[in-house]
mmCIF file of C-alpha atoms and ligand atoms in Angstrom:
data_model
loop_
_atom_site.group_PDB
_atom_site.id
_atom_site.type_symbol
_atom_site.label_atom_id
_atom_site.label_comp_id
_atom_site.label_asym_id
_atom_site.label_seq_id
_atom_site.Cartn_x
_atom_site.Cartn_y
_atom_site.Cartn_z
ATOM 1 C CA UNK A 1 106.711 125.721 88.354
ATOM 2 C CA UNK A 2 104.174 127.736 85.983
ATOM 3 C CA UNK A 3 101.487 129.280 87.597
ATOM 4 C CA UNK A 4 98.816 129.625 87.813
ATOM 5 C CA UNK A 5 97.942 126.321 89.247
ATOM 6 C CA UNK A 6 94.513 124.133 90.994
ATOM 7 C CA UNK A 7 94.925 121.071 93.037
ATOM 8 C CA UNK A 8 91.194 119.737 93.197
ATOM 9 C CA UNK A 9 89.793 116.355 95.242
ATOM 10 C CA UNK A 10 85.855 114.545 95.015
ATOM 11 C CA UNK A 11 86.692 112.986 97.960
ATOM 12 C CA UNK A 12 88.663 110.097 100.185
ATOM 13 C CA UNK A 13 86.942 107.164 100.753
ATOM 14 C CA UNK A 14 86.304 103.295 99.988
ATOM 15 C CA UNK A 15 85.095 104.514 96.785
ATOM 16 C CA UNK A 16 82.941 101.491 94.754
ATOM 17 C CA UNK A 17 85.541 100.452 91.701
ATOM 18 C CA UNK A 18 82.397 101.762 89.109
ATOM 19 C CA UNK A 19 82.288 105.274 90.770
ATOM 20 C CA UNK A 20 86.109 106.086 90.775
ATOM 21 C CA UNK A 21 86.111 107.153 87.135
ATOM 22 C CA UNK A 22 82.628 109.163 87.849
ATOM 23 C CA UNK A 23 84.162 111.080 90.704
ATOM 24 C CA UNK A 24 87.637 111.564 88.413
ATOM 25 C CA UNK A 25 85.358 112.895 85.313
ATOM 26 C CA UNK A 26 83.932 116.026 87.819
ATOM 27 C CA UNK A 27 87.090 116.694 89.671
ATOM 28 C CA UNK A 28 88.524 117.345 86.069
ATOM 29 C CA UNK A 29 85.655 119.254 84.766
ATOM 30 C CA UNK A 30 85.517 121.369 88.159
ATOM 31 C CA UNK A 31 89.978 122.030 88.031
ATOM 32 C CA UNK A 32 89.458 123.125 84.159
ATOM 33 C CA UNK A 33 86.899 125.743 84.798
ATOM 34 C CA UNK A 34 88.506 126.960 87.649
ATOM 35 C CA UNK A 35 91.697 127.052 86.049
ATOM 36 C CA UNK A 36 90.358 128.813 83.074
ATOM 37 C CA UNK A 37 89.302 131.583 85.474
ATOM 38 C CA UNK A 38 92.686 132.282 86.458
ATOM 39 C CA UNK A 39 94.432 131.665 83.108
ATOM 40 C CA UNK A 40 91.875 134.558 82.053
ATOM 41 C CA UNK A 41 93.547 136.739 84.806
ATOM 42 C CA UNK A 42 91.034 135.902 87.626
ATOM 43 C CA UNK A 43 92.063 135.565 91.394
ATOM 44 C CA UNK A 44 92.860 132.334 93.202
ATOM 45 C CA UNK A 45 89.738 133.155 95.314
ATOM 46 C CA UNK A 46 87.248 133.845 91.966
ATOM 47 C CA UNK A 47 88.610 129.964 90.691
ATOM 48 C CA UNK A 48 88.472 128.573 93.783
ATOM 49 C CA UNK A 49 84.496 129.314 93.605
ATOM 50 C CA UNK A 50 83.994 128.393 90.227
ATOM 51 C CA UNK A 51 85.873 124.868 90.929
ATOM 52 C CA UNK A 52 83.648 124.352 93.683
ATOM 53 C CA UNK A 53 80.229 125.243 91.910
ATOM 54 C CA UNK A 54 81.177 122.902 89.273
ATOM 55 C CA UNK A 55 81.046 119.690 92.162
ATOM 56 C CA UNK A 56 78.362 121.354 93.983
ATOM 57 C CA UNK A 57 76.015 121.209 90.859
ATOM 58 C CA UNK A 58 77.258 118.054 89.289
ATOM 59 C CA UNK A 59 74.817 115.340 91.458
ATOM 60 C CA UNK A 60 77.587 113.200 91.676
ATOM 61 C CA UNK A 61 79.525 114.344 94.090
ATOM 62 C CA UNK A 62 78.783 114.828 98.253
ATOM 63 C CA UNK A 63 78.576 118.590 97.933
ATOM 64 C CA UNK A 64 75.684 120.678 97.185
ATOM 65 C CA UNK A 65 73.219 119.213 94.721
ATOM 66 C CA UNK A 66 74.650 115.604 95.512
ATOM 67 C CA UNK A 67 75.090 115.868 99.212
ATOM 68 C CA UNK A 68 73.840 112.999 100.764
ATOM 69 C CA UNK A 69 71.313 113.637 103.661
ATOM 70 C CA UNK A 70 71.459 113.371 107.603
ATOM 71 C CA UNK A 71 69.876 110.173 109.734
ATOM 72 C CA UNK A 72 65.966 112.545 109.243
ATOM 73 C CA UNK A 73 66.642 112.801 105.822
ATOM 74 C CA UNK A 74 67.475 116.096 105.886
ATOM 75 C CA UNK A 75 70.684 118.043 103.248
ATOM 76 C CA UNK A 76 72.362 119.987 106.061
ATOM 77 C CA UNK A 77 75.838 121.471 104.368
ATOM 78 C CA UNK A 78 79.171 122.819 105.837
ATOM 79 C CA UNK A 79 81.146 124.877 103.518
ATOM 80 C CA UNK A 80 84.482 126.894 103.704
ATOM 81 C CA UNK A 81 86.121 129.280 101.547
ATOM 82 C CA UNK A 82 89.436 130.838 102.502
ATOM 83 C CA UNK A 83 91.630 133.803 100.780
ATOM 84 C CA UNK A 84 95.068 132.578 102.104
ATOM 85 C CA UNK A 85 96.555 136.072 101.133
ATOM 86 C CA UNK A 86 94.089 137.891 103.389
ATOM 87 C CA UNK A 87 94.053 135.124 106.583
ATOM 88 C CA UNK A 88 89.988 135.813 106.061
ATOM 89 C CA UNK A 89 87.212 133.157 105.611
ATOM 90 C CA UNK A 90 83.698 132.855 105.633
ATOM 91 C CA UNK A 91 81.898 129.305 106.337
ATOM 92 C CA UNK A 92 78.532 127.735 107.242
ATOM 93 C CA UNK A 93 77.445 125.074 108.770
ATOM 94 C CA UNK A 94 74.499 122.943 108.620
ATOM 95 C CA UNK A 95 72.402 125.001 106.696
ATOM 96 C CA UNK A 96 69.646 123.547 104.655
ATOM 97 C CA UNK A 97 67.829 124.758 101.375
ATOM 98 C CA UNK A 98 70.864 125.900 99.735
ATOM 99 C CA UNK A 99 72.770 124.532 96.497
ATOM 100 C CA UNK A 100 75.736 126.722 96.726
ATOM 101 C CA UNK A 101 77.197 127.162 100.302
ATOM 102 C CA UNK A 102 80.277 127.696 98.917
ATOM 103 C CA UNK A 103 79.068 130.882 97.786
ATOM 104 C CA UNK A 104 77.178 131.640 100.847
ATOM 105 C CA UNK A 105 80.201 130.879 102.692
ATOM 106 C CA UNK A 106 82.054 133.804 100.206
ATOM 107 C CA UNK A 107 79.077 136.238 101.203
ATOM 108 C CA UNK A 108 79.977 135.516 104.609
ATOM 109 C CA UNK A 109 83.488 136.096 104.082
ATOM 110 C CA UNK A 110 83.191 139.561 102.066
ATOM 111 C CA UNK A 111 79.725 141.065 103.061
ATOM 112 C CA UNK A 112 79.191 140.405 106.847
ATOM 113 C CA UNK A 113 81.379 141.399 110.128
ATOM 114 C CA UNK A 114 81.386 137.849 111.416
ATOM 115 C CA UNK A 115 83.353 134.507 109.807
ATOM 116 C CA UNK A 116 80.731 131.310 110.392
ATOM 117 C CA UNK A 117 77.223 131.236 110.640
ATOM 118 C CA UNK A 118 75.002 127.851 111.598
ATOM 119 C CA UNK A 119 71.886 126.535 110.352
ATOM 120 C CA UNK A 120 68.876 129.058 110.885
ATOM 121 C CA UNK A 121 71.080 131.572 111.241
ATOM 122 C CA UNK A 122 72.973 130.631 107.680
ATOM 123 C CA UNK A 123 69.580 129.918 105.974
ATOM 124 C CA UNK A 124 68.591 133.817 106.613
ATOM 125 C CA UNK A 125 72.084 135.095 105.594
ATOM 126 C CA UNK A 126 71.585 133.167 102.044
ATOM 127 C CA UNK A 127 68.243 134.990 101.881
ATOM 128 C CA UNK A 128 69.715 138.269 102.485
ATOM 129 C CA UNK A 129 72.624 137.385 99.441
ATOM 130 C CA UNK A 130 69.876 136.472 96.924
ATOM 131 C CA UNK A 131 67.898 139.362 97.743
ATOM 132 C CA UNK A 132 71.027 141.564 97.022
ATOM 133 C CA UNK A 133 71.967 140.073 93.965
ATOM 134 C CA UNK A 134 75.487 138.634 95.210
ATOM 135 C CA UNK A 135 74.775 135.421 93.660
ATOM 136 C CA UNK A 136 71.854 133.616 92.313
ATOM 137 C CA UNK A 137 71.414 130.245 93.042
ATOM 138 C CA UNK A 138 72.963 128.081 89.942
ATOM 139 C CA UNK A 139 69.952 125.280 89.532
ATOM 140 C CA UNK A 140 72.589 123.520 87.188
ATOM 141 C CA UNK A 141 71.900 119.994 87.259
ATOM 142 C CA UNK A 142 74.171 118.080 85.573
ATOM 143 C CA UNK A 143 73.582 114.079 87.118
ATOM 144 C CA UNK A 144 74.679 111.450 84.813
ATOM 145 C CA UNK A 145 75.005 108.574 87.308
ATOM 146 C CA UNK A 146 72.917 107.156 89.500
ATOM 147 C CA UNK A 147 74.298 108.186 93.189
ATOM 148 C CA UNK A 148 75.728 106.033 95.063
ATOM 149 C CA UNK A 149 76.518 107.150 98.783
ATOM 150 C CA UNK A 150 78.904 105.073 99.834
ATOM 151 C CA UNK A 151 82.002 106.576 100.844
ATOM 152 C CA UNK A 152 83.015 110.171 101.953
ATOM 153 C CA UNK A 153 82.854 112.114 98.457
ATOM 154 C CA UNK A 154 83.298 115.853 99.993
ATOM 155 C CA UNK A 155 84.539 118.054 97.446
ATOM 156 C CA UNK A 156 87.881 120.664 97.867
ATOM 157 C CA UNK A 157 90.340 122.678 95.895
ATOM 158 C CA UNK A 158 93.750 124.813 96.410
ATOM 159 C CA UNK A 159 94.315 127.339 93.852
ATOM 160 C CA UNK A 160 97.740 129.520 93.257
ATOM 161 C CA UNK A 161 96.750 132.188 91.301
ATOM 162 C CA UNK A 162 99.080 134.611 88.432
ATOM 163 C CA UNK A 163 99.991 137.339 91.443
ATOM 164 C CA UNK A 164 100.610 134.166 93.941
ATOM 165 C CA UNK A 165 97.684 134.450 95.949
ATOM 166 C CA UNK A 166 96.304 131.349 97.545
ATOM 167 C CA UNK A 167 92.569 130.341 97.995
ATOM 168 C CA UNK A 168 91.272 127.212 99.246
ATOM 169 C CA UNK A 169 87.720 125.533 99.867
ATOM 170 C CA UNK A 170 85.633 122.517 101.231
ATOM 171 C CA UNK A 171 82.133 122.038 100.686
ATOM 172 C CA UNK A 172 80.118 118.804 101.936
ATOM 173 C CA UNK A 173 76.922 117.280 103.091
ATOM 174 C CA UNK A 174 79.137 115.368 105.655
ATOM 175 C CA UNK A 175 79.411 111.842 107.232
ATOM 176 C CA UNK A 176 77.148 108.936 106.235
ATOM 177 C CA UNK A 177 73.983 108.619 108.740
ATOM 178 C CA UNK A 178 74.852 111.944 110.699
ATOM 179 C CA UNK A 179 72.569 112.864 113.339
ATOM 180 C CA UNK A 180 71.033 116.152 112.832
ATOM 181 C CA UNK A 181 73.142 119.269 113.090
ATOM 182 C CA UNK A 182 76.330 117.557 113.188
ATOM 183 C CA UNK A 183 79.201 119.486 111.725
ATOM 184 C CA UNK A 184 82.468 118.148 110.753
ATOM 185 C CA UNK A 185 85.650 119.131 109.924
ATOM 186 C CA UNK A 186 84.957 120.489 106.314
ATOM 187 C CA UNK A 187 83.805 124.099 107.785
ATOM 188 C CA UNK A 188 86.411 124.567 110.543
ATOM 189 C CA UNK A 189 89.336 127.226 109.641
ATOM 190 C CA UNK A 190 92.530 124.727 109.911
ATOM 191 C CA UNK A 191 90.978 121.293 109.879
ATOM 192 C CA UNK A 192 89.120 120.812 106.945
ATOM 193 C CA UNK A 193 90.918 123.845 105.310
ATOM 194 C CA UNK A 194 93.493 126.632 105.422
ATOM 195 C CA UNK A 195 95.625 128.723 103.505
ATOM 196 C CA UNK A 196 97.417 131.387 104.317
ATOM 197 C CA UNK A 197 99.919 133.739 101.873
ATOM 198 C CA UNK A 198 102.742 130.715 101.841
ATOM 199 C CA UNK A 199 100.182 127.570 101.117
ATOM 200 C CA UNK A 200 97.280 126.417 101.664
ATOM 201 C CA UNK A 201 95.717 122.630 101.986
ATOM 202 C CA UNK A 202 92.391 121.106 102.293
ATOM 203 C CA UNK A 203 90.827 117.743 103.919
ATOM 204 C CA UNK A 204 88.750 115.158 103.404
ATOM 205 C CA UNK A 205 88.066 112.094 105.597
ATOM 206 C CA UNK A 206 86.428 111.533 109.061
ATOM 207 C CA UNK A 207 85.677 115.532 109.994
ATOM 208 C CA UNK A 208 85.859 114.207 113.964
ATOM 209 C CA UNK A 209 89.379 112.816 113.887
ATOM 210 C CA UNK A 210 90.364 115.918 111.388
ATOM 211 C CA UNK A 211 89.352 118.134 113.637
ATOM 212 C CA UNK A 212 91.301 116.588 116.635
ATOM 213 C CA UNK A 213 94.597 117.302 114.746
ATOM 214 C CA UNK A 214 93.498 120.580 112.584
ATOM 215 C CA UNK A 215 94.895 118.186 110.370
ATOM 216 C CA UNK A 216 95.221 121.366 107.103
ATOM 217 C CA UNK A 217 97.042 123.795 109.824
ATOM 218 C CA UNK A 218 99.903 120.952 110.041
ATOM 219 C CA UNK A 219 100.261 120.165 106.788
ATOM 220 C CA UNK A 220 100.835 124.169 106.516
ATOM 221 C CA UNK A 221 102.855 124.297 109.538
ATOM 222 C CA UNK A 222 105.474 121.473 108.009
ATOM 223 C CA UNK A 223 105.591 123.725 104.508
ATOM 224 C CA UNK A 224 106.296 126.720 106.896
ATOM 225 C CA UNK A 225 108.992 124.509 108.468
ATOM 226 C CA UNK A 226 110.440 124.339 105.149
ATOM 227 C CA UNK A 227 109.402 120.697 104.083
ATOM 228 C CA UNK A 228 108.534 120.000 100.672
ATOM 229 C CA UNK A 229 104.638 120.050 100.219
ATOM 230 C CA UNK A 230 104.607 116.169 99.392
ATOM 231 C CA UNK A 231 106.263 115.559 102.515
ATOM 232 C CA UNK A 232 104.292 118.047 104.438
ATOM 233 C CA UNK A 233 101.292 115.875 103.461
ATOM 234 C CA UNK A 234 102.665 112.369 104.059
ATOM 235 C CA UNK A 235 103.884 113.430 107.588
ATOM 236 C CA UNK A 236 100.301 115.359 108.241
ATOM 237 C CA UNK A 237 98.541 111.914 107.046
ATOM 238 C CA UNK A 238 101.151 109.955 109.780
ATOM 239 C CA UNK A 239 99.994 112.280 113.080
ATOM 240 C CA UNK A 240 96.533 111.996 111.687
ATOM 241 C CA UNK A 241 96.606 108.016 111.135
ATOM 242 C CA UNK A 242 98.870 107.389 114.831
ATOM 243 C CA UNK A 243 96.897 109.632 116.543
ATOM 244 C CA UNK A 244 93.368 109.121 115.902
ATOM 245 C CA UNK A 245 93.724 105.537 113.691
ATOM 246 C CA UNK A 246 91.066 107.119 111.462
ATOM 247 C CA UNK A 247 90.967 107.421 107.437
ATOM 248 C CA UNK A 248 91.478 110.514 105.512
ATOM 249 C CA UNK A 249 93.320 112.769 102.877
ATOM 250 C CA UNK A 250 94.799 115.848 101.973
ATOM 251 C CA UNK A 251 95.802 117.868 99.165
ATOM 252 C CA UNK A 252 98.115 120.670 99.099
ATOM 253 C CA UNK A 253 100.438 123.516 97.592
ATOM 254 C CA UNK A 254 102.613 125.877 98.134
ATOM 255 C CA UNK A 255 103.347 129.718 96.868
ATOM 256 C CA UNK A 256 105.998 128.363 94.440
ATOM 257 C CA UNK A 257 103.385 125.818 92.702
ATOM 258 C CA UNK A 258 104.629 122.945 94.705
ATOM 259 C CA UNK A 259 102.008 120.439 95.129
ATOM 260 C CA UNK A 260 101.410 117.234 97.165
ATOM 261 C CA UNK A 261 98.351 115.134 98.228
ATOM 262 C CA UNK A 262 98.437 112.350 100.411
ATOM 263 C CA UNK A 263 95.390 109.702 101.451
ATOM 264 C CA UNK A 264 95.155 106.283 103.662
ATOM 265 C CA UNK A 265 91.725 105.718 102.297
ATOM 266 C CA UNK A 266 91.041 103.714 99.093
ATOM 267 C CA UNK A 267 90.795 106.404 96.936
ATOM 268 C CA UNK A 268 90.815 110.074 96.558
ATOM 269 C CA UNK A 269 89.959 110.876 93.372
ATOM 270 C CA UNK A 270 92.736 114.334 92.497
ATOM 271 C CA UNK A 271 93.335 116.652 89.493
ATOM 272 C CA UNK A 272 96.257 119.006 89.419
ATOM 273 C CA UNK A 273 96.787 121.579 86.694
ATOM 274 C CA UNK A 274 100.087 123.923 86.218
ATOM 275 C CA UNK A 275 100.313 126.340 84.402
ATOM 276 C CA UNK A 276 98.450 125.603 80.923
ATOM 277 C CA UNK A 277 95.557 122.912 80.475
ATOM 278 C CA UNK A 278 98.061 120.875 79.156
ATOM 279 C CA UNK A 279 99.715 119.891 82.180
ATOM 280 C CA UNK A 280 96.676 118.510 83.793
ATOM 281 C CA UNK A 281 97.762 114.971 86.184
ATOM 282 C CA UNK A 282 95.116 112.841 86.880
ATOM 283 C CA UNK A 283 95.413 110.789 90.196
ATOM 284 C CA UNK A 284 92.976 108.526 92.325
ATOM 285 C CA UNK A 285 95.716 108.665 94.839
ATOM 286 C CA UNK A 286 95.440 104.688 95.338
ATOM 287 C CA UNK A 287 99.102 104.376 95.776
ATOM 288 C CA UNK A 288 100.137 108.134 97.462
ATOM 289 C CA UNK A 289 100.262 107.098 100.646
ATOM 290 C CA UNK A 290 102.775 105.558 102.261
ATOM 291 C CA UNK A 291 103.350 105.076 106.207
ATOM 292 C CA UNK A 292 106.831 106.283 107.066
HETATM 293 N N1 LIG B 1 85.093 115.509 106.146
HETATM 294 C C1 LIG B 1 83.682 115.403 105.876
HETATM 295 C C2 LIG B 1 82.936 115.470 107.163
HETATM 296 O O1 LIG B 1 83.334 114.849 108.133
HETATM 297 C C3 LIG B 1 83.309 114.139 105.179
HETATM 298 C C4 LIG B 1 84.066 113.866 103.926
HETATM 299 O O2 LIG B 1 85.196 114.275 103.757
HETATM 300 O O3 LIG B 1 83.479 113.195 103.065
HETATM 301 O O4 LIG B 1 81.906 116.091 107.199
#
């Protein structure tokens, strides 16, 4: 395999037929800009950002600027980034007013002594990184489509980048109708996320059932066993689906480029790209999984 390489999701769910090639158009537009960053010699962690920023601004997407809101109406978001080559992440969880928690969750991973922080909490951490210039909120707003909520459209990426390093994220506004300060899987280091220097793999799906299996630490506990990454997701998907009967998905890679994804959902809208923007795969993962 040619590096450097992104694996990139919009989300598994019972995705409405019309909004499938919507979700598809993003997930490509967020894999080629973070690509580009690490065809440019950027790190796995840099693209991961820039991958995510792209679905967190795009409107279309349940992340960020599209996140859907809780049962008060309310955009509470959980967001995770993870440098696999360090074992360090930052995340935060339910925290309102903010556009960008994956880069809030970044701040938290580079600039403070502590890994998660939760609503208030997060909201005054976000005003400390504006005030230092980390990052400035992007106000890019780039809706074309009218939203339509229905179905669990979290956004994710694993990146490999030219020195092998591995960086993953998740960023959401969560379940459908969630009460207030609910936080799913999406934020929590080996369920809706995790990477480490050998792979890395992120989640999307019902965050309480991911959660109960840490269902991103087994898909990188199979690859450790020395299971091909396809597998690794297909058998992760099986103890998720026999032990909770819930619906999700996964995407994956390894430090070799390997790459697998694997969803019992309708869809799961997936771009891969290896090694040059030519080699970009388009999937909506309709037919990936298979019980075995
Ligand atoms: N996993 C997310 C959550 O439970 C939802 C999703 O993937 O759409 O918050």
């Amino acid at each position: 395999m040619t590096l450097p390489i992104i694996i990139v999701h919009g989300g598994a769910g019972n995705w409405p037929d019309k909004r499938i090639p919507v979700g598809l158009e993003w997930v490509e537009k967020a894999a080629i800009a973070g690509f580009k960053v690490m065809e440019n010699g950027g790190s796995a962690l840099d693209a991961a950002e820039a991958c995510t920023l792209v679905m967190e601004s795009c409107g279309n997407l349940n992340a960020g600027v599209g996140a859907r809101v809780n049962e008060e109406g309310v955009k509470e978001l959980d967001a995770m980034i993870i440098d696999g080559s360090a074992l360090m992440f930052g995340s935060v969880m339910a925290v309102t007013g903010v556009d960008h928690p994956i880069s809030l969750a970044r701040y938290v991973m580079e600039k403070t002594r502590h890994v998660a922080f939760a609503g208030e909490g997060a909201k005054k951490v976000y005003v400390k990184m504006l005030e230092e210039g980390y990052r400035s909120e992007v106000q890019q707003r780039f809706t074309t489509h009218p939203l339509d909520m229905s179905g669990f459209d979290t956004v994710g990426c694993v990146t490999l980048d030219l020195d092998g390093r591995i960086a993953a994220t998740s960023s959401t506004g969560g379940t459908g109708e969630k009460m207030a300060g609910r936080v799913g899987d999406s934020p929590i280091f080996g369920a809706g996320a995790y990477a480490n220097e050998l792979c890395g793999a992120t989640a999307t799906g019902w965050g309480e059932h991911i959660i109960r299996v840490l269902l991103c630490r087994t898909v990188a506990l199979y690859i450790e066993q020395g299971i091909d990454v396809q597998t690794a997701t297909e058998k992760a998907m099986n103890v998720f689906a026999s032990k909770t009967g819930s619906k999700a998905g996964v995407i994956a890679l390894d430090k070799e480029g390997h790459y697998g994804f694997s969803t019992n959902t309708k869809a799961m809208p997936t771009v891969v790209i290896s090694g040059n923007l030519n080699m970009l795969t388009k999937s909506t993962c309709t037919e990936s999984y298979k019980m075995k």
